[in-house]
C-alpha cells in the first residue's frame, strides 16, 4: 500500500487545523509528500529517511540541535504509519517532542484508520465488481444455453415431427381413397384435418422457439415474418419501419436479443395493452442498432415496475438484463391511457458479411 499525496495532504490539513501545529507526512522513503508548509513538499526529511533505512521502524523525536543540523527537519515528534504490519510513511508534528508525542501518536492512528477504512472499501468494491461480472457471465451462459436448446428443439420439431405428421397426412388421404364407406371416408378425412391442425401448431411452436429465418437471413427478415404472423393471429395492425438496414448481419447475440425483445414486447401488447395498432422501428444509427416498439394501448404506471419482480414485470426485467449484457440501453415509457414505448439501443462492435459475401461497415 502506498500513500496517495492528495489523500495525505487532506489528512495533514485536518490534523494541523485540529492541533494548531505544523504537520507533515513522508512516504516510505522519507520524501515529504504532504505538509502544512507546502514549500516543504518533495524535500527529503533526513531524520525520517535515516530511521527508515536503519532497519527497525520506531518513533523518534527531533531536537532543536538536530533541526539545525539536518535538512527538511523541524523540532518535534515523528511516528511511523503502519498498515498491515508495513510502514507506508512517517507523520510528524512540530513542537517540543514531549508535548507533541501524544498528538503525533493520535494523528498516526487517525491516518492508519483512514487508510485501513479505504482499503476495506476498495476491497468491498472489487468484490462487488467481481460478483457483478460473475453474475453477468452466468446469466449470459444461461441465455446462450437456452437459445441453443431452443434451436435444437425447433429443428427437431421442424425436421422430424413435421415430416412425420406430413407422412401421416398423406397416408390418411391415400387411405380415404381406398375405403368404400362414405362414413369411414369422412372419419378418415376428419382425422387428417386434425393432423393438419397439429402440424400447423407444431410449425408455429418451432418458429416461436427459434425461427430459421433468423439464422439464415438475419434480424430484418425474421422480424418481418414474425410481425406478419402476429398481425394475422391477433388482428393488430403493426407498422414496421426499417431504416438504414437491409440484408446486413450482426453478431448472433445482438440479433437474437433484439428478436426476443420484439417477441416479448408484442406478446405483452397482445395480452395487456388492448392496442389496435403498433409502430415498430428497426434502424442503424451512429454505430448503434435500435429497436423501438410503440403501441396505442391503455398504458400503465411505469414507476410501479421499478425494483419489483412480479409475474407481470419478469418479461420487462428479462429484456433489461439481455440488453445490459450487450452494454446497451433499455428504456420504457408509459402512462395510463397514453400507450407504451420500449426503446433499445445496442452498440455494434463487430459485423458479419452480408448474404452476398461483401462486408459492409456498420
Tab-separated table of C-alpha atoms in Angstrom:
chain	number	residue	atom	x	y	z
A	1	UNK	CA	0.000	0.000	0.000
A	2	UNK	CA	1.248	3.491	-0.825
A	3	UNK	CA	0.118	6.842	0.499
A	4	UNK	CA	-1.648	8.941	-2.102
A	5	UNK	CA	-0.260	12.523	-1.904
A	6	UNK	CA	-3.665	14.178	-2.310
A	7	UNK	CA	-5.173	11.930	0.335
A	8	UNK	CA	-2.172	12.597	2.634
A	9	UNK	CA	-2.477	16.365	2.143
A	10	UNK	CA	-6.153	16.231	3.077
A	11	UNK	CA	-5.253	14.399	6.290
A	12	UNK	CA	-2.460	16.878	7.034
A	13	UNK	CA	-4.833	19.830	6.679
A	14	UNK	CA	-7.353	18.190	9.031
A	15	UNK	CA	-4.788	17.234	11.684
A	16	UNK	CA	-2.898	20.552	11.507
A	17	UNK	CA	-6.125	22.500	11.921
A	18	UNK	CA	-7.041	20.440	14.990
A	19	UNK	CA	-3.580	20.637	16.650
A	20	UNK	CA	-2.661	24.143	15.536
A	21	UNK	CA	0.816	22.826	14.708
A	22	UNK	CA	2.785	22.180	11.566
A	23	UNK	CA	2.257	18.613	10.352
A	24	UNK	CA	3.972	16.707	7.570
A	25	UNK	CA	3.749	13.209	6.117
A	26	UNK	CA	6.543	11.419	4.268
A	27	UNK	CA	6.392	8.356	2.068
A	28	UNK	CA	8.197	5.119	2.969
A	29	UNK	CA	11.486	6.606	1.712
A	30	UNK	CA	11.399	9.762	3.784
A	31	UNK	CA	10.272	12.134	0.992
A	32	UNK	CA	7.724	14.674	2.228
A	33	UNK	CA	4.535	14.196	0.207
A	34	UNK	CA	2.200	16.386	2.278
A	35	UNK	CA	2.873	19.286	4.636
A	36	UNK	CA	1.055	22.200	6.208
A	37	UNK	CA	4.037	24.211	4.981
A	38	UNK	CA	3.529	23.484	1.295
A	39	UNK	CA	7.076	24.572	0.308
A	40	UNK	CA	8.467	21.513	2.105
A	41	UNK	CA	6.702	19.054	-0.184
A	42	UNK	CA	9.130	16.864	-2.197
A	43	UNK	CA	12.020	17.655	0.179
A	44	UNK	CA	13.836	14.852	1.950
A	45	UNK	CA	13.112	14.583	5.666
A	46	UNK	CA	16.600	13.422	6.635
A	47	UNK	CA	15.662	12.181	10.093
A	48	UNK	CA	12.801	10.083	8.738
A	49	UNK	CA	14.944	8.779	5.884
A	50	UNK	CA	17.685	7.671	8.324
A	51	UNK	CA	15.162	5.912	10.557
A	52	UNK	CA	13.581	4.103	7.607
A	53	UNK	CA	16.988	2.988	6.293
A	54	UNK	CA	18.257	1.874	9.683
A	55	UNK	CA	16.069	-1.248	9.734
A	56	UNK	CA	13.969	-1.066	12.924
A	57	UNK	CA	10.829	1.020	12.475
A	58	UNK	CA	10.334	3.223	15.511
A	59	UNK	CA	9.113	6.540	16.834
A	60	UNK	CA	11.706	9.304	17.129
A	61	UNK	CA	11.988	12.896	18.259
A	62	UNK	CA	13.845	15.790	16.645
A	63	UNK	CA	15.644	18.245	18.939
A	64	UNK	CA	16.441	21.897	18.257
A	65	UNK	CA	20.060	20.859	17.635
A	66	UNK	CA	19.068	18.218	15.068
A	67	UNK	CA	16.771	20.767	13.374
A	68	UNK	CA	19.828	22.934	12.743
A	69	UNK	CA	21.963	20.028	11.524
A	70	UNK	CA	19.514	18.148	9.272
A	71	UNK	CA	17.698	19.261	6.110
A	72	UNK	CA	13.906	19.271	5.828
A	73	UNK	CA	13.558	18.687	9.547
A	74	UNK	CA	11.850	20.629	12.313
A	75	UNK	CA	11.871	20.006	16.029
A	76	UNK	CA	9.042	17.763	17.068
A	77	UNK	CA	7.938	14.151	17.295
A	78	UNK	CA	7.572	11.621	14.482
A	79	UNK	CA	5.661	8.327	14.337
A	80	UNK	CA	5.730	5.677	11.589
A	81	UNK	CA	2.433	4.996	9.812
A	82	UNK	CA	1.825	1.241	9.918
A	83	UNK	CA	-0.761	-0.585	7.806
A	84	UNK	CA	-0.903	-4.394	7.696
A	85	UNK	CA	2.468	-4.545	9.504
A	86	UNK	CA	4.093	-2.433	6.786
A	87	UNK	CA	5.452	1.094	7.157
A	88	UNK	CA	3.915	3.289	4.470
A	89	UNK	CA	5.318	6.591	5.730
A	90	UNK	CA	6.012	8.844	8.688
A	91	UNK	CA	3.881	11.593	10.229
A	92	UNK	CA	5.478	14.374	12.224
A	93	UNK	CA	4.097	17.156	14.426
A	94	UNK	CA	6.315	20.153	15.234
A	95	UNK	CA	6.888	21.488	18.729
A	96	UNK	CA	8.521	20.278	21.901
A	97	UNK	CA	8.941	16.492	21.477
A	98	UNK	CA	7.438	15.510	24.834
A	99	UNK	CA	4.428	17.770	24.169
A	100	UNK	CA	3.985	16.741	20.521
A	101	UNK	CA	4.377	12.982	21.143
A	102	UNK	CA	0.795	12.119	22.248
A	103	UNK	CA	-0.723	14.240	19.462
A	104	UNK	CA	1.563	12.638	16.874
A	105	UNK	CA	0.636	9.127	18.005
A	106	UNK	CA	-3.047	10.073	17.875
A	107	UNK	CA	-2.603	11.577	14.396
A	108	UNK	CA	-0.777	8.429	13.225
A	109	UNK	CA	-3.629	6.232	14.457
A	110	UNK	CA	-6.074	8.530	12.679
A	111	UNK	CA	-4.135	8.220	9.398
A	112	UNK	CA	-3.826	4.447	9.793
A	113	UNK	CA	-7.555	4.090	10.481
A	114	UNK	CA	-8.373	6.185	7.408
A	115	UNK	CA	-6.053	4.077	5.227
A	116	UNK	CA	-7.457	0.808	6.554
A	117	UNK	CA	-11.002	2.062	6.008
A	118	UNK	CA	-10.167	2.997	2.415
A	119	UNK	CA	-8.527	-0.391	1.880
A	120	UNK	CA	-11.618	-2.211	3.174
A	121	UNK	CA	-13.865	-0.085	0.998
A	122	UNK	CA	-11.743	-0.768	-2.089
A	123	UNK	CA	-11.786	-4.484	-1.267
A	124	UNK	CA	-15.569	-4.440	-0.985
A	125	UNK	CA	-15.885	-2.518	-4.256
A	126	UNK	CA	-13.619	-5.025	-6.034
A	127	UNK	CA	-15.588	-7.912	-4.575
A	128	UNK	CA	-18.851	-6.316	-5.713
A	129	UNK	CA	-17.497	-5.748	-9.231
A	130	UNK	CA	-16.256	-9.338	-9.396
A	131	UNK	CA	-19.654	-10.573	-8.209
A	132	UNK	CA	-21.472	-8.486	-10.830
A	133	UNK	CA	-19.090	-9.711	-13.535
A	134	UNK	CA	-19.624	-13.324	-12.459
A	135	UNK	CA	-23.389	-12.796	-12.386
A	136	UNK	CA	-23.310	-11.346	-15.906
A	137	UNK	CA	-21.154	-14.233	-17.117
A	138	UNK	CA	-23.501	-16.812	-15.628
A	139	UNK	CA	-26.581	-15.046	-16.976
A	140	UNK	CA	-25.027	-14.835	-20.425
A	141	UNK	CA	-24.188	-18.536	-20.256
A	142	UNK	CA	-27.729	-19.423	-19.203
A	143	UNK	CA	-29.205	-17.405	-22.066
A	144	UNK	CA	-26.781	-18.980	-24.560
A	145	UNK	CA	-27.654	-22.480	-23.372
A	146	UNK	CA	-31.368	-21.652	-23.560
A	147	UNK	CA	-31.036	-20.369	-27.117
A	148	UNK	CA	-29.041	-23.411	-28.209
A	149	UNK	CA	-31.643	-25.702	-26.669
A	150	UNK	CA	-34.432	-23.728	-28.344
A	151	UNK	CA	-32.645	-24.067	-31.678
A	152	UNK	CA	-32.198	-27.810	-31.209
A	153	UNK	CA	-35.836	-28.412	-30.270
A	154	UNK	CA	-37.047	-26.157	-33.083
A	155	UNK	CA	-35.054	-28.083	-35.655
A	156	UNK	CA	-36.263	-31.423	-34.316
A	157	UNK	CA	-39.865	-30.231	-34.490
A	158	UNK	CA	-39.344	-28.902	-37.996
A	159	UNK	CA	-37.299	-31.768	-39.437
A	160	UNK	CA	-38.619	-34.849	-37.645
A	161	UNK	CA	-42.009	-34.159	-36.105
A	162	UNK	CA	-43.257	-32.107	-39.059
A	163	UNK	CA	-42.120	-34.728	-41.549
A	164	UNK	CA	-43.778	-37.496	-39.544
A	165	UNK	CA	-47.056	-35.573	-39.391
A	166	UNK	CA	-46.838	-34.809	-43.115
A	167	UNK	CA	-46.413	-38.533	-43.831
A	168	UNK	CA	-49.482	-39.277	-41.719
A	169	UNK	CA	-51.488	-36.654	-43.634
A	170	UNK	CA	-50.501	-38.178	-46.977
A	171	UNK	CA	-51.214	-41.691	-45.705
A	172	UNK	CA	-54.685	-40.708	-44.447
A	173	UNK	CA	-55.503	-39.066	-47.780
A	174	UNK	CA	-54.474	-42.202	-49.658
A	175	UNK	CA	-56.403	-44.370	-47.208
A	176	UNK	CA	-59.538	-42.287	-47.679
A	177	UNK	CA	-59.456	-43.063	-51.393
A	178	UNK	CA	-59.467	-46.822	-50.777
A	179	UNK	CA	-62.440	-47.173	-48.463
A	180	UNK	CA	-65.932	-47.821	-49.824
A	181	UNK	CA	-67.971	-46.474	-46.935
A	182	UNK	CA	-68.662	-42.751	-47.107
A	183	UNK	CA	-68.917	-42.637	-43.337
A	184	UNK	CA	-65.477	-44.190	-42.942
A	185	UNK	CA	-64.010	-41.861	-45.529
A	186	UNK	CA	-65.380	-38.804	-43.677
A	187	UNK	CA	-63.883	-40.026	-40.401
A	188	UNK	CA	-60.503	-40.513	-42.061
A	189	UNK	CA	-60.666	-37.011	-43.587
A	190	UNK	CA	-61.620	-35.540	-40.191
A	191	UNK	CA	-58.608	-37.286	-38.704
A	192	UNK	CA	-56.462	-35.892	-41.495
A	193	UNK	CA	-57.744	-32.360	-40.785
A	194	UNK	CA	-56.854	-32.803	-37.118
A	195	UNK	CA	-53.333	-33.828	-38.061
A	196	UNK	CA	-53.093	-30.786	-40.388
A	197	UNK	CA	-54.074	-28.522	-37.480
A	198	UNK	CA	-51.499	-30.237	-35.273
A	199	UNK	CA	-48.852	-29.770	-37.964
A	200	UNK	CA	-49.627	-26.049	-38.126
A	201	UNK	CA	-49.377	-25.813	-34.332
A	202	UNK	CA	-46.033	-27.634	-34.355
A	203	UNK	CA	-44.743	-25.337	-37.092
A	204	UNK	CA	-45.874	-22.286	-35.113
A	205	UNK	CA	-44.153	-23.629	-31.978
A	206	UNK	CA	-40.929	-24.272	-33.893
A	207	UNK	CA	-40.920	-20.702	-35.200
A	208	UNK	CA	-41.592	-19.322	-31.715
A	209	UNK	CA	-38.725	-21.338	-30.287
A	210	UNK	CA	-36.198	-20.331	-32.930
A	211	UNK	CA	-37.127	-19.023	-36.379
A	212	UNK	CA	-34.970	-20.474	-39.129
A	213	UNK	CA	-35.126	-17.105	-40.885
A	214	UNK	CA	-33.168	-15.515	-38.041
A	215	UNK	CA	-30.227	-17.841	-38.577
A	216	UNK	CA	-30.480	-17.945	-42.368
A	217	UNK	CA	-31.412	-14.386	-43.404
A	218	UNK	CA	-30.993	-12.275	-40.278
A	219	UNK	CA	-32.929	-9.946	-37.999
A	220	UNK	CA	-34.876	-7.900	-40.549
A	221	UNK	CA	-36.309	-10.901	-42.409
A	222	UNK	CA	-37.174	-12.695	-39.164
A	223	UNK	CA	-38.849	-9.584	-37.734
A	224	UNK	CA	-40.894	-9.054	-40.900
A	225	UNK	CA	-42.140	-12.642	-40.864
A	226	UNK	CA	-42.916	-12.607	-37.144
A	227	UNK	CA	-44.877	-9.360	-37.435
A	228	UNK	CA	-46.807	-10.721	-40.410
A	229	UNK	CA	-47.885	-13.809	-38.441
A	230	UNK	CA	-48.533	-11.752	-35.318
A	231	UNK	CA	-50.891	-9.345	-37.116
A	232	UNK	CA	-52.804	-12.245	-38.613
A	233	UNK	CA	-53.098	-14.090	-35.298
A	234	UNK	CA	-54.105	-11.166	-33.051
A	235	UNK	CA	-55.737	-8.855	-35.593
A	236	UNK	CA	-53.482	-5.981	-34.502
A	237	UNK	CA	-52.064	-3.708	-37.189
A	238	UNK	CA	-48.262	-3.461	-36.919
A	239	UNK	CA	-46.365	-0.884	-38.961
A	240	UNK	CA	-42.721	-1.917	-39.402
A	241	UNK	CA	-40.189	0.734	-40.426
A	242	UNK	CA	-36.686	-0.447	-41.331
A	243	UNK	CA	-34.160	2.395	-41.565
A	244	UNK	CA	-30.629	2.068	-42.935
A	245	UNK	CA	-30.808	-1.730	-42.833
A	246	UNK	CA	-31.220	-4.405	-45.496
A	247	UNK	CA	-29.544	-7.810	-45.566
A	248	UNK	CA	-26.815	-6.791	-43.143
A	249	UNK	CA	-25.861	-9.325	-40.492
A	250	UNK	CA	-24.761	-8.628	-36.951
A	251	UNK	CA	-23.388	-10.658	-34.084
A	252	UNK	CA	-25.745	-13.568	-33.316
A	253	UNK	CA	-26.207	-12.400	-29.716
A	254	UNK	CA	-27.303	-8.959	-30.932
A	255	UNK	CA	-29.781	-10.353	-33.455
A	256	UNK	CA	-31.346	-12.862	-31.070
A	257	UNK	CA	-31.562	-10.270	-28.269
A	258	UNK	CA	-33.465	-7.772	-30.415
A	259	UNK	CA	-35.672	-10.522	-31.826
A	260	UNK	CA	-36.561	-11.807	-28.335
A	261	UNK	CA	-37.313	-8.278	-27.135
A	262	UNK	CA	-39.562	-7.694	-30.157
A	263	UNK	CA	-41.249	-11.026	-29.450
A	264	UNK	CA	-41.751	-10.246	-25.736
A	265	UNK	CA	-42.943	-6.687	-26.364
A	266	UNK	CA	-45.541	-7.709	-28.952
A	267	UNK	CA	-46.729	-10.594	-26.772
A	268	UNK	CA	-47.223	-8.199	-23.847
A	269	UNK	CA	-49.166	-5.845	-26.104
A	270	UNK	CA	-51.482	-8.652	-27.187
A	271	UNK	CA	-52.039	-9.766	-23.586
A	272	UNK	CA	-52.336	-6.478	-21.721
A	273	UNK	CA	-52.296	-3.324	-23.854
A	274	UNK	CA	-55.662	-3.544	-25.674
A	275	UNK	CA	-53.959	-1.754	-28.562
A	276	UNK	CA	-55.340	-1.517	-32.093
A	277	UNK	CA	-52.038	-0.597	-33.740
A	278	UNK	CA	-48.322	-0.827	-33.074
A	279	UNK	CA	-45.364	1.002	-34.591
A	280	UNK	CA	-42.089	-0.943	-34.768
A	281	UNK	CA	-38.862	0.734	-35.877
A	282	UNK	CA	-35.591	-1.051	-36.613
A	283	UNK	CA	-32.693	1.196	-37.547
A	284	UNK	CA	-28.944	1.617	-37.507
A	285	UNK	CA	-27.577	4.985	-36.437
A	286	UNK	CA	-24.069	6.088	-35.470
A	287	UNK	CA	-22.768	2.627	-34.720
A	288	UNK	CA	-25.818	1.549	-32.733
A	289	UNK	CA	-28.647	-0.806	-33.602
A	290	UNK	CA	-32.016	0.445	-32.362
A	291	UNK	CA	-35.404	-1.152	-31.794
A	292	UNK	CA	-38.443	0.939	-30.848
A	293	UNK	CA	-41.868	-0.590	-30.160
A	294	UNK	CA	-44.703	1.877	-29.578
A	295	UNK	CA	-48.344	0.891	-29.052
A	296	UNK	CA	-51.622	2.774	-28.831
A	297	UNK	CA	-52.872	0.801	-25.846
A	298	UNK	CA	-54.089	1.622	-22.359
A	299	UNK	CA	-50.592	2.014	-20.910
A	300	UNK	CA	-49.637	1.611	-17.250
A	301	UNK	CA	-47.725	3.315	-14.453
A	302	UNK	CA	-44.109	2.581	-15.417
A	303	UNK	CA	-42.838	3.580	-11.960
A	304	UNK	CA	-44.542	0.570	-10.414
A	305	UNK	CA	-42.231	-1.870	-12.176
A	306	UNK	CA	-39.071	-0.313	-10.728
A	307	UNK	CA	-37.449	-2.698	-8.290
A	308	UNK	CA	-40.248	-5.263	-8.446
A	309	UNK	CA	-40.201	-8.865	-9.582
A	310	UNK	CA	-43.853	-9.718	-10.043
A	311	UNK	CA	-45.018	-12.024	-12.822
A	312	UNK	CA	-46.201	-9.029	-14.837
A	313	UNK	CA	-42.722	-7.474	-14.701
A	314	UNK	CA	-40.497	-10.506	-15.281
A	315	UNK	CA	-40.629	-10.046	-19.054
A	316	UNK	CA	-39.515	-6.422	-18.750
A	317	UNK	CA	-36.703	-7.304	-16.353
A	318	UNK	CA	-35.623	-10.089	-18.711
A	319	UNK	CA	-35.435	-7.629	-21.606
A	320	UNK	CA	-33.417	-5.212	-19.487
A	321	UNK	CA	-30.947	-7.936	-18.449
A	322	UNK	CA	-30.458	-9.131	-22.034
A	323	UNK	CA	-29.664	-5.590	-23.202
A	324	UNK	CA	-27.324	-4.938	-20.258
A	325	UNK	CA	-25.253	-7.994	-21.202
A	326	UNK	CA	-24.502	-6.294	-24.532
A	327	UNK	CA	-23.680	-2.910	-22.905
A	328	UNK	CA	-26.843	-1.459	-24.412
A	329	UNK	CA	-29.542	0.902	-23.173
A	330	UNK	CA	-33.107	-0.138	-22.391
A	331	UNK	CA	-35.873	2.360	-21.642
A	332	UNK	CA	-39.611	2.043	-21.210
A	333	UNK	CA	-42.050	4.966	-21.144
A	334	UNK	CA	-45.706	4.531	-20.333
A	335	UNK	CA	-48.567	6.247	-18.583
A	336	UNK	CA	-52.159	5.198	-18.110
A	337	UNK	CA	-54.212	5.913	-21.229
A	338	UNK	CA	-51.187	7.027	-23.258
A	339	UNK	CA	-49.758	3.765	-24.575
A	340	UNK	CA	-46.264	2.338	-24.061
A	341	UNK	CA	-42.929	2.824	-25.809
A	342	UNK	CA	-39.995	0.431	-25.451
A	343	UNK	CA	-36.641	1.588	-26.838
A	344	UNK	CA	-33.451	-0.455	-27.109
A	345	UNK	CA	-30.028	0.665	-28.304
A	346	UNK	CA	-27.139	-1.773	-28.653
A	347	UNK	CA	-23.635	-0.790	-29.805
A	348	UNK	CA	-22.450	-2.607	-32.915
A	349	UNK	CA	-18.975	-3.834	-32.004
A	350	UNK	CA	-18.495	-6.195	-34.937
A	351	UNK	CA	-20.195	-7.143	-38.161
A	352	UNK	CA	-20.624	-10.173	-40.332
A	353	UNK	CA	-20.667	-10.324	-44.102
A	354	UNK	CA	-23.894	-9.862	-45.963
A	355	UNK	CA	-25.542	-12.710	-47.762
A	356	UNK	CA	-23.733	-11.723	-50.956
A	357	UNK	CA	-20.386	-12.133	-49.180
A	358	UNK	CA	-19.440	-8.458	-49.315
A	359	UNK	CA	-18.616	-6.873	-45.931
A	360	UNK	CA	-20.173	-3.552	-45.095
A	361	UNK	CA	-19.094	-1.296	-42.265
A	362	UNK	CA	-21.601	-0.825	-39.504
